[in-house]
């Protein structure tokens, strides 16, 4: 437990020195602020972009539009930045040789992997819910329409999806020889998850739909209960990925 706590402190100190924490916080805050603002201003922006004298009929924006923007922004900016910044989380340690003095002193590889996993998932969790809180406040201010009655069903699966991707990122980093290779492995894996999305018949069992069906669950046009198998499989894969990362890293030569 002492090693795990020390590893978490080390990860935080390193992330702070390399400005990773500050950058991620800014991106998550921006995603939370810009989502409702963009939804509110989109009709005005489109009208301003039209030639003079032209008219266009646009539906009034709603809270559903704001949360739809949130799902896109927090995935495309927050989660993507997290992957890019921490793609070398294990492979980078090996590449830089920073573990060589520590392992003979008793540092357990299991504690190292779990510490990195804990910090990565904690970073995602804090950033995600901070962004959610900001978006929630602005959305309530701009859109008091009571359309987002299934908010929990929309936002919780995306958070779980992010945790799953963090665990998968640890696997690719544990297998890779350097940070670039880790990101390449993750890109190949992510492309595979997108291909799974083409098979609509398995959506109820596809854990990676937790990051794409959020708008439908929020609006109530689709029920999260129908995707309960996907939720359970995502949790199972999360723990399997953590075990795989730990087992792979424990066997590799450094």
PDB file of C-alpha atoms in Angstrom:
ATOM      1  CA  UNK A   1       0.000   0.000   0.000  1.00  0.00           C
ATOM      2  CA  UNK A   2       2.906   2.345   0.763  1.00  0.00           C
ATOM      3  CA  UNK A   3       4.388   1.693  -2.665  1.00  0.00           C
ATOM      4  CA  UNK A   4       1.028   2.324  -4.324  1.00  0.00           C
ATOM      5  CA  UNK A   5       0.606   5.619  -2.479  1.00  0.00           C
ATOM      6  CA  UNK A   6       4.155   6.652  -3.337  1.00  0.00           C
ATOM      7  CA  UNK A   7       3.554   5.804  -6.989  1.00  0.00           C
ATOM      8  CA  UNK A   8       0.411   7.951  -7.074  1.00  0.00           C
ATOM      9  CA  UNK A   9       2.356  10.854  -5.595  1.00  0.00           C
ATOM     10  CA  UNK A  10       5.152  10.350  -8.114  1.00  0.00           C
ATOM     11  CA  UNK A  11       2.692  10.331 -11.018  1.00  0.00           C
ATOM     12  CA  UNK A  12       1.061  13.532  -9.822  1.00  0.00           C
ATOM     13  CA  UNK A  13       4.397  15.288  -9.335  1.00  0.00           C
ATOM     14  CA  UNK A  14       5.601  14.260 -12.787  1.00  0.00           C
ATOM     15  CA  UNK A  15       2.331  15.292 -14.442  1.00  0.00           C
ATOM     16  CA  UNK A  16       2.449  18.659 -12.689  1.00  0.00           C
ATOM     17  CA  UNK A  17       6.053  19.320 -13.677  1.00  0.00           C
ATOM     18  CA  UNK A  18       5.319  18.433 -17.303  1.00  0.00           C
ATOM     19  CA  UNK A  19       2.196  20.666 -17.269  1.00  0.00           C
ATOM     20  CA  UNK A  20      -0.030  17.713 -18.169  1.00  0.00           C
ATOM     21  CA  UNK A  21      -2.463  18.368 -15.333  1.00  0.00           C
ATOM     22  CA  UNK A  22      -2.879  22.040 -16.216  1.00  0.00           C
ATOM     23  CA  UNK A  23      -3.423  21.297 -19.904  1.00  0.00           C
ATOM     24  CA  UNK A  24      -5.999  18.598 -19.210  1.00  0.00           C
ATOM     25  CA  UNK A  25      -7.883  20.773 -16.727  1.00  0.00           C
ATOM     26  CA  UNK A  26      -8.053  23.589 -19.260  1.00  0.00           C
ATOM     27  CA  UNK A  27      -9.375  21.238 -21.937  1.00  0.00           C
ATOM     28  CA  UNK A  28     -12.018  19.731 -19.678  1.00  0.00           C
ATOM     29  CA  UNK A  29     -13.111  23.161 -18.438  1.00  0.00           C
ATOM     30  CA  UNK A  30     -13.295  24.401 -22.036  1.00  0.00           C
ATOM     31  CA  UNK A  31     -15.360  21.360 -23.067  1.00  0.00           C
ATOM     32  CA  UNK A  32     -17.803  22.003 -20.234  1.00  0.00           C
ATOM     33  CA  UNK A  33     -18.151  25.713 -21.014  1.00  0.00           C
ATOM     34  CA  UNK A  34     -18.222  25.600 -24.792  1.00  0.00           C
ATOM     35  CA  UNK A  35     -20.790  22.819 -25.168  1.00  0.00           C
ATOM     36  CA  UNK A  36     -23.892  24.766 -24.037  1.00  0.00           C
ATOM     37  CA  UNK A  37     -22.524  28.042 -25.397  1.00  0.00           C
ATOM     38  CA  UNK A  38     -22.006  26.548 -28.840  1.00  0.00           C
ATOM     39  CA  UNK A  39     -25.459  24.952 -28.801  1.00  0.00           C
ATOM     40  CA  UNK A  40     -26.998  28.305 -27.826  1.00  0.00           C
ATOM     41  CA  UNK A  41     -25.119  30.362 -30.421  1.00  0.00           C
ATOM     42  CA  UNK A  42     -25.181  27.942 -33.377  1.00  0.00           C
ATOM     43  CA  UNK A  43     -28.438  29.312 -34.886  1.00  0.00           C
ATOM     44  CA  UNK A  44     -27.126  32.877 -34.676  1.00  0.00           C
ATOM     45  CA  UNK A  45     -23.793  31.864 -36.194  1.00  0.00           C
ATOM     46  CA  UNK A  46     -25.515  30.111 -39.088  1.00  0.00           C
ATOM     47  CA  UNK A  47     -27.783  33.107 -39.723  1.00  0.00           C
ATOM     48  CA  UNK A  48     -24.803  35.461 -39.701  1.00  0.00           C
ATOM     49  CA  UNK A  49     -22.988  33.248 -42.212  1.00  0.00           C
ATOM     50  CA  UNK A  50     -25.838  33.426 -44.751  1.00  0.00           C
ATOM     51  CA  UNK A  51     -25.719  35.922 -47.633  1.00  0.00           C
ATOM     52  CA  UNK A  52     -27.606  39.135 -46.984  1.00  0.00           C
ATOM     53  CA  UNK A  53     -31.313  38.749 -47.681  1.00  0.00           C
ATOM     54  CA  UNK A  54     -31.310  34.966 -47.275  1.00  0.00           C
ATOM     55  CA  UNK A  55     -33.540  33.301 -44.733  1.00  0.00           C
ATOM     56  CA  UNK A  56     -33.374  29.927 -43.064  1.00  0.00           C
ATOM     57  CA  UNK A  57     -35.669  28.202 -40.624  1.00  0.00           C
ATOM     58  CA  UNK A  58     -33.837  26.667 -37.665  1.00  0.00           C
ATOM     59  CA  UNK A  59     -35.246  24.840 -34.695  1.00  0.00           C
ATOM     60  CA  UNK A  60     -34.627  26.525 -31.356  1.00  0.00           C
ATOM     61  CA  UNK A  61     -31.712  24.899 -29.511  1.00  0.00           C
ATOM     62  CA  UNK A  62     -32.490  22.796 -26.443  1.00  0.00           C
ATOM     63  CA  UNK A  63     -30.639  21.211 -23.553  1.00  0.00           C
ATOM     64  CA  UNK A  64     -30.393  18.040 -25.649  1.00  0.00           C
ATOM     65  CA  UNK A  65     -28.236  19.956 -28.122  1.00  0.00           C
ATOM     66  CA  UNK A  66     -26.006  21.198 -25.307  1.00  0.00           C
ATOM     67  CA  UNK A  67     -25.468  17.710 -23.919  1.00  0.00           C
ATOM     68  CA  UNK A  68     -24.926  16.339 -27.416  1.00  0.00           C
ATOM     69  CA  UNK A  69     -22.094  18.848 -27.797  1.00  0.00           C
ATOM     70  CA  UNK A  70     -20.764  17.844 -24.381  1.00  0.00           C
ATOM     71  CA  UNK A  71     -20.548  14.167 -25.349  1.00  0.00           C
ATOM     72  CA  UNK A  72     -18.621  15.073 -28.501  1.00  0.00           C
ATOM     73  CA  UNK A  73     -16.310  17.628 -26.904  1.00  0.00           C
ATOM     74  CA  UNK A  74     -15.362  15.662 -23.810  1.00  0.00           C
ATOM     75  CA  UNK A  75     -14.545  12.629 -25.983  1.00  0.00           C
ATOM     76  CA  UNK A  76     -12.773  14.411 -28.822  1.00  0.00           C
ATOM     77  CA  UNK A  77     -10.794  16.833 -26.669  1.00  0.00           C
ATOM     78  CA  UNK A  78     -10.642  15.614 -23.067  1.00  0.00           C
ATOM     79  CA  UNK A  79     -10.339  11.871 -23.597  1.00  0.00           C
ATOM     80  CA  UNK A  80      -8.205  12.197 -26.723  1.00  0.00           C
ATOM     81  CA  UNK A  81      -5.800  14.532 -24.927  1.00  0.00           C
ATOM     82  CA  UNK A  82      -5.581  12.097 -22.015  1.00  0.00           C
ATOM     83  CA  UNK A  83      -4.615   9.287 -24.403  1.00  0.00           C
ATOM     84  CA  UNK A  84      -2.024  11.400 -26.225  1.00  0.00           C
ATOM     85  CA  UNK A  85      -0.453  12.771 -23.052  1.00  0.00           C
ATOM     86  CA  UNK A  86      -0.298   9.441 -21.215  1.00  0.00           C
ATOM     87  CA  UNK A  87       0.264   7.055 -24.112  1.00  0.00           C
ATOM     88  CA  UNK A  88       3.815   6.457 -22.867  1.00  0.00           C
ATOM     89  CA  UNK A  89       2.805   5.947 -19.230  1.00  0.00           C
ATOM     90  CA  UNK A  90       4.617   2.580 -18.958  1.00  0.00           C
ATOM     91  CA  UNK A  91       6.582   2.385 -22.208  1.00  0.00           C
ATOM     92  CA  UNK A  92       8.103   5.796 -21.521  1.00  0.00           C
ATOM     93  CA  UNK A  93       9.515   4.614 -18.193  1.00  0.00           C
ATOM     94  CA  UNK A  94      11.219   1.731 -19.979  1.00  0.00           C
ATOM     95  CA  UNK A  95      12.443   3.914 -22.841  1.00  0.00           C
ATOM     96  CA  UNK A  96      13.941   6.527 -20.499  1.00  0.00           C
ATOM     97  CA  UNK A  97      15.436   3.909 -18.174  1.00  0.00           C
ATOM     98  CA  UNK A  98      13.971   5.535 -15.059  1.00  0.00           C
ATOM     99  CA  UNK A  99      12.995   2.177 -13.556  1.00  0.00           C
ATOM    100  CA  UNK A 100      16.467   0.673 -13.535  1.00  0.00           C
ATOM    101  CA  UNK A 101      17.556   2.254 -10.223  1.00  0.00           C
ATOM    102  CA  UNK A 102      14.183   1.565  -8.534  1.00  0.00           C
ATOM    103  CA  UNK A 103      13.475  -2.097  -9.244  1.00  0.00           C
ATOM    104  CA  UNK A 104      16.571  -3.398  -7.362  1.00  0.00           C
ATOM    105  CA  UNK A 105      15.457  -1.299  -4.369  1.00  0.00           C
ATOM    106  CA  UNK A 106      12.241  -3.273  -4.042  1.00  0.00           C
ATOM    107  CA  UNK A 107       9.766  -1.440  -6.262  1.00  0.00           C
ATOM    108  CA  UNK A 108       7.134  -3.976  -7.250  1.00  0.00           C
ATOM    109  CA  UNK A 109       6.002  -3.877 -10.837  1.00  0.00           C
ATOM    110  CA  UNK A 110       2.443  -4.611  -9.743  1.00  0.00           C
ATOM    111  CA  UNK A 111       2.447  -1.495  -7.564  1.00  0.00           C
ATOM    112  CA  UNK A 112       3.899   0.496 -10.447  1.00  0.00           C
ATOM    113  CA  UNK A 113       1.166  -0.580 -12.874  1.00  0.00           C
ATOM    114  CA  UNK A 114      -1.654  -0.172 -10.372  1.00  0.00           C
ATOM    115  CA  UNK A 115      -0.336   3.244  -9.351  1.00  0.00           C
ATOM    116  CA  UNK A 116      -0.300   4.418 -12.947  1.00  0.00           C
ATOM    117  CA  UNK A 117      -3.755   2.919 -13.528  1.00  0.00           C
ATOM    118  CA  UNK A 118      -5.122   4.626 -10.442  1.00  0.00           C
ATOM    119  CA  UNK A 119      -3.691   7.995 -11.374  1.00  0.00           C
ATOM    120  CA  UNK A 120      -4.816   7.761 -14.997  1.00  0.00           C
ATOM    121  CA  UNK A 121      -8.377   6.828 -14.033  1.00  0.00           C
ATOM    122  CA  UNK A 122      -8.483   9.418 -11.259  1.00  0.00           C
ATOM    123  CA  UNK A 123      -7.368  12.093 -13.711  1.00  0.00           C
ATOM    124  CA  UNK A 124     -10.104  11.091 -16.151  1.00  0.00           C
ATOM    125  CA  UNK A 125     -12.707  10.966 -13.384  1.00  0.00           C
ATOM    126  CA  UNK A 126     -11.877  14.392 -11.957  1.00  0.00           C
ATOM    127  CA  UNK A 127     -11.627  15.998 -15.385  1.00  0.00           C
ATOM    128  CA  UNK A 128     -14.821  14.403 -16.643  1.00  0.00           C
ATOM    129  CA  UNK A 129     -17.009  15.283 -13.682  1.00  0.00           C
ATOM    130  CA  UNK A 130     -15.542  18.787 -13.477  1.00  0.00           C
ATOM    131  CA  UNK A 131     -16.482  19.293 -17.110  1.00  0.00           C
ATOM    132  CA  UNK A 132     -19.914  17.793 -16.449  1.00  0.00           C
ATOM    133  CA  UNK A 133     -20.532  20.144 -13.530  1.00  0.00           C
ATOM    134  CA  UNK A 134     -19.630  23.221 -15.599  1.00  0.00           C
ATOM    135  CA  UNK A 135     -21.780  22.051 -18.511  1.00  0.00           C
ATOM    136  CA  UNK A 136     -24.663  21.294 -16.164  1.00  0.00           C
ATOM    137  CA  UNK A 137     -24.583  24.789 -14.692  1.00  0.00           C
ATOM    138  CA  UNK A 138     -24.454  26.558 -18.059  1.00  0.00           C
ATOM    139  CA  UNK A 139     -27.095  24.278 -19.557  1.00  0.00           C
ATOM    140  CA  UNK A 140     -29.510  24.952 -16.699  1.00  0.00           C
ATOM    141  CA  UNK A 141     -28.892  28.673 -17.174  1.00  0.00           C
ATOM    142  CA  UNK A 142     -29.449  28.714 -20.945  1.00  0.00           C
ATOM    143  CA  UNK A 143     -32.039  25.932 -21.384  1.00  0.00           C
ATOM    144  CA  UNK A 144     -34.716  25.452 -18.753  1.00  0.00           C
ATOM    145  CA  UNK A 145     -36.705  23.034 -20.935  1.00  0.00           C
ATOM    146  CA  UNK A 146     -36.765  19.862 -18.789  1.00  0.00           C
ATOM    147  CA  UNK A 147     -35.910  17.718 -21.837  1.00  0.00           C
ATOM    148  CA  UNK A 148     -32.842  16.077 -20.303  1.00  0.00           C
ATOM    149  CA  UNK A 149     -34.731  13.874 -17.884  1.00  0.00           C
ATOM    150  CA  UNK A 150     -32.429  10.860 -18.413  1.00  0.00           C
ATOM    151  CA  UNK A 151     -29.177  12.686 -17.696  1.00  0.00           C
ATOM    152  CA  UNK A 152     -27.661   9.899 -15.595  1.00  0.00           C
ATOM    153  CA  UNK A 153     -28.256   7.362 -18.359  1.00  0.00           C
ATOM    154  CA  UNK A 154     -26.339   9.607 -20.743  1.00  0.00           C
ATOM    155  CA  UNK A 155     -23.316  10.664 -18.714  1.00  0.00           C
ATOM    156  CA  UNK A 156     -22.437   7.655 -16.524  1.00  0.00           C
ATOM    157  CA  UNK A 157     -21.832   5.227 -19.438  1.00  0.00           C
ATOM    158  CA  UNK A 158     -19.431   7.715 -21.050  1.00  0.00           C
ATOM    159  CA  UNK A 159     -17.480   7.926 -17.792  1.00  0.00           C
ATOM    160  CA  UNK A 160     -17.260   4.104 -17.674  1.00  0.00           C
ATOM    161  CA  UNK A 161     -16.193   4.091 -21.326  1.00  0.00           C
ATOM    162  CA  UNK A 162     -13.347   6.448 -20.444  1.00  0.00           C
ATOM    163  CA  UNK A 163     -12.204   4.192 -17.612  1.00  0.00           C
ATOM    164  CA  UNK A 164     -12.185   1.241 -20.003  1.00  0.00           C
ATOM    165  CA  UNK A 165     -10.056   3.125 -22.527  1.00  0.00           C
ATOM    166  CA  UNK A 166      -7.630   4.108 -19.751  1.00  0.00           C
ATOM    167  CA  UNK A 167      -7.212   0.439 -18.857  1.00  0.00           C
ATOM    168  CA  UNK A 168      -6.723  -0.507 -22.512  1.00  0.00           C
ATOM    169  CA  UNK A 169      -4.134   2.258 -22.876  1.00  0.00           C
ATOM    170  CA  UNK A 170      -2.173   0.673 -20.029  1.00  0.00           C
ATOM    171  CA  UNK A 171      -2.179  -2.638 -21.894  1.00  0.00           C
ATOM    172  CA  UNK A 172      -0.801  -1.120 -25.101  1.00  0.00           C
ATOM    173  CA  UNK A 173       1.812   0.819 -23.112  1.00  0.00           C
ATOM    174  CA  UNK A 174       2.853  -2.322 -21.224  1.00  0.00           C
ATOM    175  CA  UNK A 175       3.347  -4.193 -24.506  1.00  0.00           C
ATOM    176  CA  UNK A 176       5.103  -1.383 -26.396  1.00  0.00           C
ATOM    177  CA  UNK A 177       8.789  -0.515 -26.455  1.00  0.00           C
ATOM    178  CA  UNK A 178       8.251   3.248 -26.565  1.00  0.00           C
ATOM    179  CA  UNK A 179       5.528   5.877 -26.415  1.00  0.00           C
ATOM    180  CA  UNK A 180       5.046   6.132 -30.173  1.00  0.00           C
ATOM    181  CA  UNK A 181       4.580   2.385 -30.497  1.00  0.00           C
ATOM    182  CA  UNK A 182       2.108   2.441 -27.611  1.00  0.00           C
ATOM    183  CA  UNK A 183      -0.013   5.066 -29.372  1.00  0.00           C
ATOM    184  CA  UNK A 184       0.169   3.042 -32.592  1.00  0.00           C
ATOM    185  CA  UNK A 185      -1.057  -0.086 -30.794  1.00  0.00           C
ATOM    186  CA  UNK A 186      -3.843   1.918 -29.191  1.00  0.00           C
ATOM    187  CA  UNK A 187      -4.847   3.448 -32.531  1.00  0.00           C
ATOM    188  CA  UNK A 188      -5.133  -0.030 -34.058  1.00  0.00           C
ATOM    189  CA  UNK A 189      -7.179  -1.204 -31.079  1.00  0.00           C
ATOM    190  CA  UNK A 190      -9.450   1.847 -31.250  1.00  0.00           C
ATOM    191  CA  UNK A 191     -10.006   1.340 -34.968  1.00  0.00           C
ATOM    192  CA  UNK A 192     -11.116  -2.197 -34.146  1.00  0.00           C
ATOM    193  CA  UNK A 193     -13.684  -0.884 -31.673  1.00  0.00           C
ATOM    194  CA  UNK A 194     -15.067   1.397 -34.381  1.00  0.00           C
ATOM    195  CA  UNK A 195     -15.414  -1.567 -36.743  1.00  0.00           C
ATOM    196  CA  UNK A 196     -17.413  -3.394 -34.066  1.00  0.00           C
ATOM    197  CA  UNK A 197     -19.879  -0.520 -34.178  1.00  0.00           C
ATOM    198  CA  UNK A 198     -20.804  -1.482 -37.743  1.00  0.00           C
ATOM    199  CA  UNK A 199     -22.505  -4.622 -36.456  1.00  0.00           C
ATOM    200  CA  UNK A 200     -25.682  -3.150 -34.999  1.00  0.00           C
ATOM    201  CA  UNK A 201     -26.985  -6.549 -33.961  1.00  0.00           C
ATOM    202  CA  UNK A 202     -24.388  -6.780 -31.206  1.00  0.00           C
ATOM    203  CA  UNK A 203     -24.869  -3.239 -29.867  1.00  0.00           C
ATOM    204  CA  UNK A 204     -26.461  -4.565 -26.680  1.00  0.00           C
ATOM    205  CA  UNK A 205     -23.242  -6.515 -25.978  1.00  0.00           C
ATOM    206  CA  UNK A 206     -20.687  -4.081 -27.390  1.00  0.00           C
ATOM    207  CA  UNK A 207     -19.012  -2.244 -24.463  1.00  0.00           C
ATOM    208  CA  UNK A 208     -17.675   0.440 -26.769  1.00  0.00           C
ATOM    209  CA  UNK A 209     -21.171   1.720 -27.560  1.00  0.00           C
ATOM    210  CA  UNK A 210     -21.039   3.276 -24.086  1.00  0.00           C
ATOM    211  CA  UNK A 211     -19.173   6.151 -25.702  1.00  0.00           C
ATOM    212  CA  UNK A 212     -21.453   6.613 -28.706  1.00  0.00           C
ATOM    213  CA  UNK A 213     -25.097   6.036 -27.729  1.00  0.00           C
ATOM    214  CA  UNK A 214     -25.193   8.637 -24.964  1.00  0.00           C
ATOM    215  CA  UNK A 215     -27.394  11.135 -26.784  1.00  0.00           C
ATOM    216  CA  UNK A 216     -30.059   8.484 -27.416  1.00  0.00           C
ATOM    217  CA  UNK A 217     -30.024   7.376 -23.770  1.00  0.00           C
ATOM    218  CA  UNK A 218     -30.218  10.986 -22.640  1.00  0.00           C
ATOM    219  CA  UNK A 219     -33.190  11.760 -24.870  1.00  0.00           C
ATOM    220  CA  UNK A 220     -34.966   8.566 -23.859  1.00  0.00           C
ATOM    221  CA  UNK A 221     -35.219   7.319 -27.451  1.00  0.00           C
ATOM    222  CA  UNK A 222     -33.188   4.285 -26.387  1.00  0.00           C
ATOM    223  CA  UNK A 223     -33.129   2.556 -23.015  1.00  0.00           C
ATOM    224  CA  UNK A 224     -29.870   1.959 -21.170  1.00  0.00           C
ATOM    225  CA  UNK A 225     -31.451  -1.175 -19.696  1.00  0.00           C
ATOM    226  CA  UNK A 226     -31.235  -2.759 -23.155  1.00  0.00           C
ATOM    227  CA  UNK A 227     -27.461  -2.248 -23.039  1.00  0.00           C
ATOM    228  CA  UNK A 228     -26.951  -3.693 -19.564  1.00  0.00           C
ATOM    229  CA  UNK A 229     -24.888  -6.604 -21.011  1.00  0.00           C
ATOM    230  CA  UNK A 230     -22.548  -4.038 -22.598  1.00  0.00           C
ATOM    231  CA  UNK A 231     -22.130  -2.301 -19.234  1.00  0.00           C
ATOM    232  CA  UNK A 232     -21.297  -5.570 -17.485  1.00  0.00           C
ATOM    233  CA  UNK A 233     -18.881  -6.593 -20.239  1.00  0.00           C
ATOM    234  CA  UNK A 234     -17.190  -3.177 -20.018  1.00  0.00           C
ATOM    235  CA  UNK A 235     -16.613  -3.625 -16.276  1.00  0.00           C
ATOM    236  CA  UNK A 236     -15.294  -7.143 -16.868  1.00  0.00           C
ATOM    237  CA  UNK A 237     -12.936  -5.963 -19.636  1.00  0.00           C
ATOM    238  CA  UNK A 238     -11.733  -3.125 -17.428  1.00  0.00           C
ATOM    239  CA  UNK A 239     -10.483  -5.544 -14.763  1.00  0.00           C
ATOM    240  CA  UNK A 240      -9.152  -7.977 -17.376  1.00  0.00           C
ATOM    241  CA  UNK A 241      -7.196  -5.146 -18.997  1.00  0.00           C
ATOM    242  CA  UNK A 242      -5.671  -4.133 -15.672  1.00  0.00           C
ATOM    243  CA  UNK A 243      -4.649  -7.731 -15.027  1.00  0.00           C
ATOM    244  CA  UNK A 244      -3.236  -8.055 -18.557  1.00  0.00           C
ATOM    245  CA  UNK A 245      -1.217  -4.844 -18.213  1.00  0.00           C
ATOM    246  CA  UNK A 246       0.207  -5.980 -14.884  1.00  0.00           C
ATOM    247  CA  UNK A 247       1.015  -9.503 -16.143  1.00  0.00           C
ATOM    248  CA  UNK A 248       2.610  -8.235 -19.372  1.00  0.00           C
ATOM    249  CA  UNK A 249       4.733  -5.640 -17.626  1.00  0.00           C
ATOM    250  CA  UNK A 250       5.858  -8.101 -14.959  1.00  0.00           C
ATOM    251  CA  UNK A 251       7.237 -10.484 -17.598  1.00  0.00           C
ATOM    252  CA  UNK A 252       9.071  -8.019 -19.794  1.00  0.00           C
ATOM    253  CA  UNK A 253      12.798  -7.385 -19.561  1.00  0.00           C
ATOM    254  CA  UNK A 254      13.892  -3.890 -18.587  1.00  0.00           C
TER     255      UNK A 254
END
